[in-house]
Short mmCIF file of C-alpha atoms in Angstrom, two decimals:
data_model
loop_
_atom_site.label_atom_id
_atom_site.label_comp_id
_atom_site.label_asym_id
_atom_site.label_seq_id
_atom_site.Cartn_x
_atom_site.Cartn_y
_atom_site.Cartn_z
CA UNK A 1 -7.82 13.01 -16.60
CA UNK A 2 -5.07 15.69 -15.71
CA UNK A 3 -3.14 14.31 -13.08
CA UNK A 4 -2.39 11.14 -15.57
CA UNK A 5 -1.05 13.61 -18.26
CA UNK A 6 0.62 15.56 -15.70
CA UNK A 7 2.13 11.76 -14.13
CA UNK A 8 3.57 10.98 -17.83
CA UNK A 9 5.59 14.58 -18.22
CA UNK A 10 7.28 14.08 -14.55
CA UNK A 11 7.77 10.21 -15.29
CA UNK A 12 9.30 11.32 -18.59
CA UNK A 13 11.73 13.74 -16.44
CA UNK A 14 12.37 10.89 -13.84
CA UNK A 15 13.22 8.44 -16.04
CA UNK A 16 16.05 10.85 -17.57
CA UNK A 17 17.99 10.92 -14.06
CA UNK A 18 17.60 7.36 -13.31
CA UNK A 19 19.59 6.87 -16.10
CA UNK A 20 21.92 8.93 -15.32
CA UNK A 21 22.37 7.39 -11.83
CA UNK A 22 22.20 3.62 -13.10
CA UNK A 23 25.16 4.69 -15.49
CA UNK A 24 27.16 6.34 -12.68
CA UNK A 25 26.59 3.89 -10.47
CA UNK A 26 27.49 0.98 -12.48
CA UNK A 27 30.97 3.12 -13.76
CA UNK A 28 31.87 3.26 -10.39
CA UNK A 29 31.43 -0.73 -9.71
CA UNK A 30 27.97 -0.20 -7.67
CA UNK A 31 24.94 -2.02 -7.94
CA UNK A 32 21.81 -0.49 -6.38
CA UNK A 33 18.58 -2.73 -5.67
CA UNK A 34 15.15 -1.26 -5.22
CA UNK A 35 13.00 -3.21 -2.60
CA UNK A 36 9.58 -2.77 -3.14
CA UNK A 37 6.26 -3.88 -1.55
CA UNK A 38 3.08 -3.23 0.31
CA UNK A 39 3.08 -1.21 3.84
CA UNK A 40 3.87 -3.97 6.54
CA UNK A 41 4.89 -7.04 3.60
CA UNK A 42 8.05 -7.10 5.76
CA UNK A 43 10.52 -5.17 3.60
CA UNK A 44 12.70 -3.88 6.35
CA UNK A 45 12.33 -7.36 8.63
CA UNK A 46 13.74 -9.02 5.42
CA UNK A 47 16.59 -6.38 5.43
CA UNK A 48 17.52 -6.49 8.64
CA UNK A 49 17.84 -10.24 9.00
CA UNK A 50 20.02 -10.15 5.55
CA UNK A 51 21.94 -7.44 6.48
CA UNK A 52 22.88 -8.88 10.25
CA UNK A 53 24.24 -12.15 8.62
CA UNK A 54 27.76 -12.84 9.20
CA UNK A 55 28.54 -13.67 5.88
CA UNK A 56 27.88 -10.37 4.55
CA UNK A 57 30.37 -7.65 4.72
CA UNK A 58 28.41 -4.61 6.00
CA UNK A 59 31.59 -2.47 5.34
CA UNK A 60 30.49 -2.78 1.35
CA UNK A 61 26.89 -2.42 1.71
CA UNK A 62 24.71 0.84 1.90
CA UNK A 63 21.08 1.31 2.82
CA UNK A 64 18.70 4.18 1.62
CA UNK A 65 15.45 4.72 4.11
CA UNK A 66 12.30 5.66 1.90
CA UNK A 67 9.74 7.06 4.62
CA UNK A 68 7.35 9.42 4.15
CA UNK A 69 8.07 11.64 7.80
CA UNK A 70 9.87 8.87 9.96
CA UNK A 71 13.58 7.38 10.12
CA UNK A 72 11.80 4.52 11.86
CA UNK A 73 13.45 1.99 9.69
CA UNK A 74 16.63 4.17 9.29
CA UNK A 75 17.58 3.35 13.11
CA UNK A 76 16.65 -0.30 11.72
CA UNK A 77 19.43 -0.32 9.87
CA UNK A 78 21.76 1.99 12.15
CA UNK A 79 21.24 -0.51 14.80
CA UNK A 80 22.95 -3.00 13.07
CA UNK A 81 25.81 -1.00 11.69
CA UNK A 82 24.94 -0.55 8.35
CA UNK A 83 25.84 3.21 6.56
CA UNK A 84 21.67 4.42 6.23
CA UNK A 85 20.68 7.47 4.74
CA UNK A 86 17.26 8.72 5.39
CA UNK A 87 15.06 10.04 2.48
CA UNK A 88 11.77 11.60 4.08
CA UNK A 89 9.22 12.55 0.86
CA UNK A 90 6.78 14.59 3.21
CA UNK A 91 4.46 12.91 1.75
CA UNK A 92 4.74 11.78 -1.39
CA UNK A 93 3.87 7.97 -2.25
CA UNK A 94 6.78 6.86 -3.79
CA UNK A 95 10.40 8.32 -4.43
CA UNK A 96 11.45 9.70 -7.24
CA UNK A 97 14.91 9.32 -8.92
CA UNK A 98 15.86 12.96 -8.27
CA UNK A 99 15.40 12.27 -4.39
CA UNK A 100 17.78 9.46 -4.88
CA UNK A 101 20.30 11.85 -6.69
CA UNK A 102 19.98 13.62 -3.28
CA UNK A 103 20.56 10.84 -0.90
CA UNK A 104 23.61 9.28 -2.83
CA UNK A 105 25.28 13.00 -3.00
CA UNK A 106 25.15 12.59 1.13
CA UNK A 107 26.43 8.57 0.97
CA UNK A 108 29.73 8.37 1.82
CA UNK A 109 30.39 5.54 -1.34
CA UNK A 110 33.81 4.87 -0.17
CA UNK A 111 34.09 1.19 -0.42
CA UNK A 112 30.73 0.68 -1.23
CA UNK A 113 29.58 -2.29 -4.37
CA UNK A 114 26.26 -2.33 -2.96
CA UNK A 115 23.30 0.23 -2.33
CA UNK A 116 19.72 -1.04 -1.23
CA UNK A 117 16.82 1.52 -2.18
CA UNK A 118 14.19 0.31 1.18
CA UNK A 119 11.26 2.18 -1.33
CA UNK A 120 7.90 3.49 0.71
CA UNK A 121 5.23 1.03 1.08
CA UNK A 122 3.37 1.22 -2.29
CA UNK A 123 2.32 -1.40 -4.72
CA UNK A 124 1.54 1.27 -7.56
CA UNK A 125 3.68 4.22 -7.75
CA UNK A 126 7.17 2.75 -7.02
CA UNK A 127 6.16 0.51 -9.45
CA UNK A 128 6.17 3.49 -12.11
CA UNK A 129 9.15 5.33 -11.04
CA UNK A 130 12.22 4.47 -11.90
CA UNK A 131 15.03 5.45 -9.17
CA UNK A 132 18.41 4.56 -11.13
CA UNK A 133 18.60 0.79 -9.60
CA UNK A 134 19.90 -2.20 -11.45
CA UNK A 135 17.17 -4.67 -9.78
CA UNK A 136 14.15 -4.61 -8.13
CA UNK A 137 12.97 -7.03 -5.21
CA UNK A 138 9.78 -7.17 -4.92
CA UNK A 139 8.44 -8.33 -0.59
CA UNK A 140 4.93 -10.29 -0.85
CA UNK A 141 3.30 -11.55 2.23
CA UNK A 142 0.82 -14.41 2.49
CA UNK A 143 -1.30 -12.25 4.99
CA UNK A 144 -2.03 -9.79 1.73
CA UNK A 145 -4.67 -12.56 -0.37
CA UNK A 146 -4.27 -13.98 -3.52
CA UNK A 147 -5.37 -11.01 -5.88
CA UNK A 148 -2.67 -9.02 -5.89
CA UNK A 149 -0.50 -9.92 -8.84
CA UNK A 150 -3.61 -9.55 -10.86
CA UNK A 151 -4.52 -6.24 -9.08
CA UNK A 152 -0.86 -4.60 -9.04
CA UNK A 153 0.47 -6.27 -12.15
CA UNK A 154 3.00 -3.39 -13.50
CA UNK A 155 4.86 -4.00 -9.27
CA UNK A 156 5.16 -8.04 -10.12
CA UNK A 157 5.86 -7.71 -14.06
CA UNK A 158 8.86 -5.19 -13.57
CA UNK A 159 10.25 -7.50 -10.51
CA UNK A 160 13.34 -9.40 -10.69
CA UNK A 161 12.84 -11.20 -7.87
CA UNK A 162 9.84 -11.71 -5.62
CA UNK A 163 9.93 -13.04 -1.91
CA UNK A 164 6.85 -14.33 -0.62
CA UNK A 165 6.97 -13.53 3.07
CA UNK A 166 5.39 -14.72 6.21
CA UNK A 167 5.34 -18.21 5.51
CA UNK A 168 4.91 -19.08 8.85
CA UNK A 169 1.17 -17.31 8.60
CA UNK A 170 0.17 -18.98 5.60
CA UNK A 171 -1.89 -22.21 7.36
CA UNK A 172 -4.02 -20.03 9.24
CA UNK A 173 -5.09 -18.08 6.10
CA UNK A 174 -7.19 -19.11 2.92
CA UNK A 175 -4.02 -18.37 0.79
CA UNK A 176 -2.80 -20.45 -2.07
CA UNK A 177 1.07 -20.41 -2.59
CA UNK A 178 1.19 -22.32 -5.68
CA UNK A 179 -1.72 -20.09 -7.65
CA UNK A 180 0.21 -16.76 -5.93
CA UNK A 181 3.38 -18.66 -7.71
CA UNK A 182 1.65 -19.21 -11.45
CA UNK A 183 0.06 -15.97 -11.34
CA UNK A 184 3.23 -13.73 -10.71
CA UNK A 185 5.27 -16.69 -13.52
CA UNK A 186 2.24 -15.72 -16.16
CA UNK A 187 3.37 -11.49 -15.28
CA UNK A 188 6.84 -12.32 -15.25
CA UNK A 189 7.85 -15.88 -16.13
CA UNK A 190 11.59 -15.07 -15.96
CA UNK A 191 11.37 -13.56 -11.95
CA UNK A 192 13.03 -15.82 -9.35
CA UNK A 193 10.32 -16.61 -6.26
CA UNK A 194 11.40 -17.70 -2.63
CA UNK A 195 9.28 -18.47 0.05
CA UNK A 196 10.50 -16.81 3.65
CA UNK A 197 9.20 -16.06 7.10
CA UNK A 198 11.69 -12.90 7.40
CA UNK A 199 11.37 -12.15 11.29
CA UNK A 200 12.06 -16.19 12.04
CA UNK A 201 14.90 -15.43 10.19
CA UNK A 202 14.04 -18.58 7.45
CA UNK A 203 14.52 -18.73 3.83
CA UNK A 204 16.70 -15.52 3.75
CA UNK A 205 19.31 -17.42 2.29
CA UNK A 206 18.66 -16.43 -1.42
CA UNK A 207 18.73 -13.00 -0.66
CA UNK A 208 21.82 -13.19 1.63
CA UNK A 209 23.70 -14.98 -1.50
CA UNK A 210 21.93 -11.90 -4.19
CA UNK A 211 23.57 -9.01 -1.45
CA UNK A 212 26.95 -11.33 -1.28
CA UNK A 213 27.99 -12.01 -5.09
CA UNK A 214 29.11 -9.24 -7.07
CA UNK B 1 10.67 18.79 -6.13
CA UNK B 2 8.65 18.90 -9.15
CA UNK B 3 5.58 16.70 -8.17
CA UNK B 4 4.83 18.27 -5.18
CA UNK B 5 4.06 21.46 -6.47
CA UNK B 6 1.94 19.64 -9.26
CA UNK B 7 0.12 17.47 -6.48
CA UNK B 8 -1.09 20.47 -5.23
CA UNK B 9 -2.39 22.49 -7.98
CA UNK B 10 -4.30 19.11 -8.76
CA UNK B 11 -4.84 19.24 -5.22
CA UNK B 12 -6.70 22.05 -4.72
CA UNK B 13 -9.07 21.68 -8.33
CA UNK B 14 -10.01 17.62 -7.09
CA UNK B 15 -11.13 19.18 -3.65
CA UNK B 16 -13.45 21.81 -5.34
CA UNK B 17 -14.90 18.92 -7.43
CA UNK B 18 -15.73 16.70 -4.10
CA UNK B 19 -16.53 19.53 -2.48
CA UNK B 20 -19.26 19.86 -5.37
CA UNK B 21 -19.96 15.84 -4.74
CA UNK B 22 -20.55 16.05 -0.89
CA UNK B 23 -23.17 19.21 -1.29
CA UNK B 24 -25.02 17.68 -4.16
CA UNK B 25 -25.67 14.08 -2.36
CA UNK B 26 -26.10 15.67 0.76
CA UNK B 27 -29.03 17.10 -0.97
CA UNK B 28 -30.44 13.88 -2.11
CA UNK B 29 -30.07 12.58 1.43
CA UNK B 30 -27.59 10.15 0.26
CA UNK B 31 -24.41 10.09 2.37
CA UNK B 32 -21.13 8.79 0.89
CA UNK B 33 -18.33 6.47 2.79
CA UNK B 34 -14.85 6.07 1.72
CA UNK B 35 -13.44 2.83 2.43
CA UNK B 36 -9.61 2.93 2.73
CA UNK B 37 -6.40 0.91 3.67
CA UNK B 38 -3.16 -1.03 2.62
CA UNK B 39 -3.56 -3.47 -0.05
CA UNK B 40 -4.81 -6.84 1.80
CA UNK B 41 -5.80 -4.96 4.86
CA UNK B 42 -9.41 -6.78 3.58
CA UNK B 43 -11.77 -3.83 2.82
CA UNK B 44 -13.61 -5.84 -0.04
CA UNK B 45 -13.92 -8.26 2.26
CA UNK B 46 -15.41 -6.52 5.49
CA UNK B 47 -17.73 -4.72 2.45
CA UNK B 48 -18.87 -8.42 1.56
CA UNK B 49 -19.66 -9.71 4.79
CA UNK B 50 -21.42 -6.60 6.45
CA UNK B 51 -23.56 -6.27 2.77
CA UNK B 52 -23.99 -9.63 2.96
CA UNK B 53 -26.58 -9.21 6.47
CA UNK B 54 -29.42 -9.64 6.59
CA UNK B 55 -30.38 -6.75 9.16
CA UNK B 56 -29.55 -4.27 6.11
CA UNK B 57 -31.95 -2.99 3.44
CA UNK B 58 -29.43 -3.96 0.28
CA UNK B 59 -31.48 -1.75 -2.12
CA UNK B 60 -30.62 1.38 -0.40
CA UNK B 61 -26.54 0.51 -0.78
CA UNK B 62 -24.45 0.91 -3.41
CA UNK B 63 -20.68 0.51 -3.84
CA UNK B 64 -18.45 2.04 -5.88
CA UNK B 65 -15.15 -0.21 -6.76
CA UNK B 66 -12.16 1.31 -7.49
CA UNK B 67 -8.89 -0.24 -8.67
CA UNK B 68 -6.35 -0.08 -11.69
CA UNK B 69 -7.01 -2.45 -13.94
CA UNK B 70 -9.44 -5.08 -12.78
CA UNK B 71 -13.43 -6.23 -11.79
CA UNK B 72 -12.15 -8.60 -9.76
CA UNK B 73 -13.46 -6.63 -6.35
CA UNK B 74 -16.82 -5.22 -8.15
CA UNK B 75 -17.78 -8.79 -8.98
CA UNK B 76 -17.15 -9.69 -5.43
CA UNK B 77 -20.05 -7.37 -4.58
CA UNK B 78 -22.06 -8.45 -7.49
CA UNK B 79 -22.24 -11.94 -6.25
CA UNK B 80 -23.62 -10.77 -3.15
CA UNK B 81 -26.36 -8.42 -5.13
CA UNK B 82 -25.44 -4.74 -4.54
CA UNK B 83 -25.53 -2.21 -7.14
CA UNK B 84 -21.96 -1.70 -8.31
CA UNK B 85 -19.56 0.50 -10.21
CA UNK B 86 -15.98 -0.42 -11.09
CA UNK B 87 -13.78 2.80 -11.91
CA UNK B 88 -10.64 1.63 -12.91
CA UNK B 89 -7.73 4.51 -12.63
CA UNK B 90 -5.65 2.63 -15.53
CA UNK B 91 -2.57 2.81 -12.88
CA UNK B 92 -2.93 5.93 -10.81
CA UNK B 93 -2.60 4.80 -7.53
CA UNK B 94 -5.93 6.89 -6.10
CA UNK B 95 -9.04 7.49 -6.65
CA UNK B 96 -9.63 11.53 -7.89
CA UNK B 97 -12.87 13.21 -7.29
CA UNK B 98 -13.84 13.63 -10.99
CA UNK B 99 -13.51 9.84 -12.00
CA UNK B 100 -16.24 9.34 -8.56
CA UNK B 101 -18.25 12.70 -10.40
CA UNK B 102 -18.23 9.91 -13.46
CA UNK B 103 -18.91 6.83 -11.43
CA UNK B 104 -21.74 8.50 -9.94
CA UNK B 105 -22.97 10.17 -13.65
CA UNK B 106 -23.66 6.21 -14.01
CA UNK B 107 -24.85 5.13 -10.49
CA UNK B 108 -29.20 4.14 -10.64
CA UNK B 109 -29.36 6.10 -7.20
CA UNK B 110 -33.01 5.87 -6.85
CA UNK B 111 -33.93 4.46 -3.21
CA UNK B 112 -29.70 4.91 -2.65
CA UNK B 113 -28.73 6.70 0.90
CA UNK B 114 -25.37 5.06 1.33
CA UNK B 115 -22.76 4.90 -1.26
CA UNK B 116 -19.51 3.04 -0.21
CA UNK B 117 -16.28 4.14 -2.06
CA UNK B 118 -14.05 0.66 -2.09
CA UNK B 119 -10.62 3.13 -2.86
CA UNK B 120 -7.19 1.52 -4.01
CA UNK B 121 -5.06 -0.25 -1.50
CA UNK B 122 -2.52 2.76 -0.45
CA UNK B 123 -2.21 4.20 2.89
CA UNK B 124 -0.61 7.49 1.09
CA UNK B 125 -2.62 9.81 -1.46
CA UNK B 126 -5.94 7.82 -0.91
CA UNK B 127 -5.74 9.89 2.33
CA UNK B 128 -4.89 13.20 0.40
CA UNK B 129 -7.22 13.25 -2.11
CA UNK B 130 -11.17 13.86 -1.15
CA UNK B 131 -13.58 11.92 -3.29
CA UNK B 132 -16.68 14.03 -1.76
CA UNK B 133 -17.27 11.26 0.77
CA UNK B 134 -19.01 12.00 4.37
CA UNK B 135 -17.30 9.86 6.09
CA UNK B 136 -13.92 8.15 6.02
CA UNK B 137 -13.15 4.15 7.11
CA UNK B 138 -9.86 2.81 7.83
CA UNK B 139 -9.30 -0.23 7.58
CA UNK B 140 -5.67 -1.38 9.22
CA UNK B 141 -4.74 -5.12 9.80
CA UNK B 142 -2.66 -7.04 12.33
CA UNK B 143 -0.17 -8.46 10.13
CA UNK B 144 1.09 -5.02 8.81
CA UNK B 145 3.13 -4.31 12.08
CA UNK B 146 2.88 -1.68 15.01
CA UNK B 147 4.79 1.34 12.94
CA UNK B 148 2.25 1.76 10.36
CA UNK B 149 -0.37 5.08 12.41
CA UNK B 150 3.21 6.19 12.97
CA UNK B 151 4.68 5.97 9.16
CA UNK B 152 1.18 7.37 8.00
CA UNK B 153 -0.17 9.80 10.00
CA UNK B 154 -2.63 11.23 7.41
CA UNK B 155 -4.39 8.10 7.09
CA UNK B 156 -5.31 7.32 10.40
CA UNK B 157 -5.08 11.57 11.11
CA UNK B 158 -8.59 11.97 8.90
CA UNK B 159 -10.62 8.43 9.23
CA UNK B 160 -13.55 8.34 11.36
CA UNK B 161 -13.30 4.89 11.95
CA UNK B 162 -10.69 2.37 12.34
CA UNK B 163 -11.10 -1.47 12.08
CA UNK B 164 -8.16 -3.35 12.90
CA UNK B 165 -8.98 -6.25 11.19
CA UNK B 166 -7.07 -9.97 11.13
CA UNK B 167 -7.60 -10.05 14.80
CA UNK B 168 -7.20 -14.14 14.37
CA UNK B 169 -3.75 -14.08 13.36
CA UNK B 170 -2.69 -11.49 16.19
CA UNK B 171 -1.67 -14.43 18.69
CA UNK B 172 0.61 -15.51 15.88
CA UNK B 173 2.64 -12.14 15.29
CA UNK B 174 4.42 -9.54 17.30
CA UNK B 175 1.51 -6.82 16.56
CA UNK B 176 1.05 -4.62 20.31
CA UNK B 177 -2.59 -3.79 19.80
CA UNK B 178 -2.84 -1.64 22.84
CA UNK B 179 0.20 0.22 21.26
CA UNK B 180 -1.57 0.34 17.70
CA UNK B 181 -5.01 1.62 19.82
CA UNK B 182 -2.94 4.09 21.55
CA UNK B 183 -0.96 5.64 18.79
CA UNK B 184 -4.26 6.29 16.56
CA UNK B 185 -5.74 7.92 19.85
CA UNK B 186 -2.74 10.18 20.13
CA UNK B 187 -3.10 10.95 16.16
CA UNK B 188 -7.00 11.16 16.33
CA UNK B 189 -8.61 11.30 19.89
CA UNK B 190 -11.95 11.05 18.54
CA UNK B 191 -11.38 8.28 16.25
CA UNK B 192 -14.12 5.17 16.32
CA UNK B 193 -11.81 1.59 16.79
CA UNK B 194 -13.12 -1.63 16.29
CA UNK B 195 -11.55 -5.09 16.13
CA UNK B 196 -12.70 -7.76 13.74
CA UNK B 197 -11.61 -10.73 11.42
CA UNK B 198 -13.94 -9.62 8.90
CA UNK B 199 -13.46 -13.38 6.46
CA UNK B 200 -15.20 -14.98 9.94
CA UNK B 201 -17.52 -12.27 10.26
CA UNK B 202 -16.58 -11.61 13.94
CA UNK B 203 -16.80 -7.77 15.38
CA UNK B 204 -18.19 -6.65 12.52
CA UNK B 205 -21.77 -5.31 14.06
CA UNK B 206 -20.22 -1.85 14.73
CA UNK B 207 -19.44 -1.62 10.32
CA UNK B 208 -23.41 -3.07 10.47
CA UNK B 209 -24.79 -0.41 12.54
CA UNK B 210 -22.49 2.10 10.92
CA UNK B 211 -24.63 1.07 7.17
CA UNK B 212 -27.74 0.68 8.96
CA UNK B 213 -27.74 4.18 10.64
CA UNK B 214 -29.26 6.55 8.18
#
């Protein structure tokens, strides 16, 4: 099984300069949050809808665009006048803490408490890598069946919070909220969950409150 | 960038391996389909339903589960009495051509000419690595919004056949599927679409035919 020996080495190397970044970055006053989750769970709705709330004070919050070719979601964010930075892996799954190191040497930081890592659409490898943040946010949909905590436990045990999203499709699917609830509590039993229908705009509010207090 | 130059020295070894795979079963008259897509895009369940026919032979298909950790998928297909192996990758986000070489070591393949690779939900290196399939099915939901042929190309790039699948819940989200037909066309003009909500069983016949056709 090579490429598993070969995985450990690099993750062994990775880990090294996301601790080096979660130290600088917390000496300087900055928190940075991954945001994780399957491609399409609604990672970059969520962020958008956060990020465009009057409440929040885009001036102090920063935005790094995993993608693997596009800055599809980068324009996202531009759009709504938040400072982006686009990180294209050409392919990789996943980024890795020493692309991060890259994409906060271009961030102008000036004024900045706040940095949100938008990771690639993964549940297994961004799961494994660390990338230097302070919290991870893990984006669920109810559209994505009720296995997944059980298939992708290392993405739901290593999550601070989780936000169950698309709400709004639940009744027309066979999935069970309160079994996706206790199975991602038995992983994780200290994670917060919320429930939100991110392009409706509802049940954002937790997350608008996480990017607001310091 | 470390892992890229280590992703392709494993690269290159996995594709002599399924190279090895597709010449060998190709010799036994046994062809081999790799079923791919995002996590909940509902692979395991178009495999249940279409298995589940009664138009096709079931002793002449077997399946091949992958995933990291669990049996949940390769009990799924149990239930519905096909021959099954689970291969779990014990995290690796992919399934690798020598882990289907040991899958198949302990495959019964007498009266087997279709073998159906169930691969990990990831749109990323499930499309980079060859397994020594024949044949390559994507399978690509409504709920996962229009940017996904765009954010990965490869994917939709190298599958023979598309299903867009969750075709129920399209009146209920913002998902363009003439734009979604269009931009696989433009990244694979001869590409095989279909549309189904494989837990009803609807559009399915094409994935029927498709086993069916020897």
């Amino acid at each position: 099984m090579k490429t598993i020996t070969v995985n450990r080495n690099v993750l062994s190397k990775n880990d090294e300069i996301a601790e080096k970044i979660r130290g600088e970055l917390a000496a300087k006053g900055i928190r940075m949050i991954n945001f994780l989750g399957t491609p399409g769970s609604g990672k970059t709705t969520v962020l958008e809808n956060v990020l465009a709330n009057p409440e929040l004070d885009k001036s102090r919050i920063a935005v790094i665009e995993g993608d693997l070719f596009t800055d599809l979601d980068a324009q996202r964010m531009a759009e709504i006048g938040i400072r982006t930075i686009q990180l294209n892996t050409e392919g990789a799954c996943h980024l890795e803490a020493d692309m991060v190191e890259k994409g906060l040497a271009e961030l102008d930081l000036d004024g900045i408490d706040t940095i949100i890592v938008d990771n690639i659409g993964n549940l297994v490898c961004t799961a494994a890598f660390q990338i230097g943040a302070h919290m991870r946010v893990c984006v669920a949909s109810t559209t994505e069946g009720n296995d997944k905590p059980l298939k992708y436990p290392n993405m739901f045990a290593t999550a601070d919070v989780v936000l169950l999203n698309k709400m709004d499709l639940a009744p027309y699917t066979n999935f069970d909220v309160d079994r996706f609830v206790s199975d991602v509590k038995k992983l994780n039993p200290n994670v917060e969950i919320h429930l939100c229908t991110a392009y409706k705009n509802e049940g954002l509010e937790p997350v608008v409150k996480l990017f607001a207090n310091k």
